[in-house]
Amino acid sequence: MKKSTRFITAFISLAIAISSFSGCDFNEEVPAIGSEESLSQSESSSLPEISEPEITEPVPEPSVTLSSTEVSRGSFFMIRVENADLSDYSFVDFMDYEREFIATDGGWVCFVPVKMDTHPKSYDLSFRIGDFEYSEKITVTDRNINKQYLTVAPSTLEETLEDDAVRAAFNDFFQKYRWYETGVKFWEGEFVLPLGDYVYKETTPYGTFREFSNGATEWHNATDMAAKGGTPIYATNSGVILFADYLGLTGNTVIINHGMGVMSWHYHMSKLDVETGDKVEKGELIGRVGTTGLSTGNHLHFGITVGGIFVDPMEMIGTEPDLDFWKEDAK
Ligand SMILES: [Zn+2]
């Protein structure tokens, strides 16, 4: 039964109930509602007694939309939930990540990143909201992996990778900032190249498996862009400077918080042109290319995290997370 019909029925019942019990001629004061004329006193007195009109609306089930059921490792997908209050809800059932839903456009969106080193196969996505259960298969697809052997001067290695205090300081820094999240969206439109129109060479793509000359290995989770020392570095999008300082491992370092769990990371800069807490507009100067920290030459190490996981930053350039993906079906 539709809400309006239900309401009218309830109202009529109420009118009948009041006129029956109060004894006053209520019908005359009720404006034309439905079949008012047919409600004679004799008919109304023969109806069962109704003390309180009951209006029980059916509780709508949460509705869930995914941006995709297929995602490449080093990328992300989004979940949209409507008809549910998720303000205290954490999403925990996909590859052990605990992710929060963010209120947007009358519903809730959750960004689900997939680590670069995830084994490509099908994974179960499932979550529960009260009595409502949702499950879906998500296929993680493969992507190209480069391998790289990097010779680093022993003195540089000693001051960086091989220095426990330097590594510990970086780990503290990383754990402190990677999960930082604001529900507000600061980015505006597409993300742009941080080196603008300046010439650069992509020396180490995202997802490269790297071995250092001391035998240490890592998944390179950002893109290295070699450029002349001093080349300007611009904000890839609008945001707030979450961190701007020197670290032993990454040299002069800047994190921009673009909001909704999206952040950009810049390492090895020669100079910082922003301070923690500054607001920056897309394209604004944040610093200069350099070779500070664990670096073998002038370059910008440019990374993007979504929900605390580094994803391919170059996939983000020229695009933005499509928060309206859920509207596609309605078109
Ligand atoms: Zn790098």
Short mmCIF file of N, CA and C and ligand atoms in Angstrom, two decimals, residues 204 210 218 220 222-224 267-268 294 299-302, ligand 1:
data_model
loop_
_atom_site.label_atom_id
_atom_site.label_comp_id
_atom_site.label_asym_id
_atom_site.label_seq_id
_atom_site.Cartn_x
_atom_site.Cartn_y
_atom_site.Cartn_z
N THR A 204 61.29 4.77 -12.73
CA THR A 204 60.79 3.58 -12.04
C THR A 204 59.28 3.68 -11.93
N ARG A 210 62.02 -4.09 -6.82
CA ARG A 210 63.36 -3.51 -6.85
C ARG A 210 64.29 -4.25 -5.89
N GLU A 218 62.27 -4.32 -2.37
CA GLU A 218 61.02 -3.62 -2.06
C GLU A 218 60.12 -3.61 -3.28
N HIS A 220 58.24 -1.10 -5.32
CA HIS A 220 58.22 0.36 -5.46
C HIS A 220 56.77 0.79 -5.68
N ALA A 222 55.31 3.76 -5.92
CA ALA A 222 55.05 5.09 -6.47
C ALA A 222 55.72 5.17 -7.85
N THR A 223 55.66 6.35 -8.46
CA THR A 223 56.33 6.54 -9.75
C THR A 223 57.49 7.50 -9.56
N ASP A 224 58.68 7.10 -10.03
CA ASP A 224 59.85 7.98 -9.98
C ASP A 224 59.94 8.77 -11.27
N TYR A 267 58.59 12.71 -2.36
CA TYR A 267 59.85 12.48 -1.63
C TYR A 267 61.04 13.08 -2.37
N HIS A 268 62.14 13.20 -1.64
CA HIS A 268 63.47 13.55 -2.16
C HIS A 268 63.58 14.98 -2.68
N LEU A 294 67.17 8.63 0.51
CA LEU A 294 67.64 7.46 -0.26
C LEU A 294 67.35 7.69 -1.74
N HIS A 299 65.16 13.45 -8.77
CA HIS A 299 63.88 12.91 -9.25
C HIS A 299 62.79 13.19 -8.21
N LEU A 300 61.54 13.13 -8.68
CA LEU A 300 60.40 13.20 -7.76
C LEU A 300 59.84 11.79 -7.61
N HIS A 301 59.75 11.33 -6.37
CA HIS A 301 59.05 10.08 -6.07
C HIS A 301 57.62 10.51 -5.75
N PHE A 302 56.69 10.13 -6.63
CA PHE A 302 55.30 10.61 -6.53
C PHE A 302 54.36 9.43 -6.28
ZN ZN B 1 60.89 6.16 -5.71
#
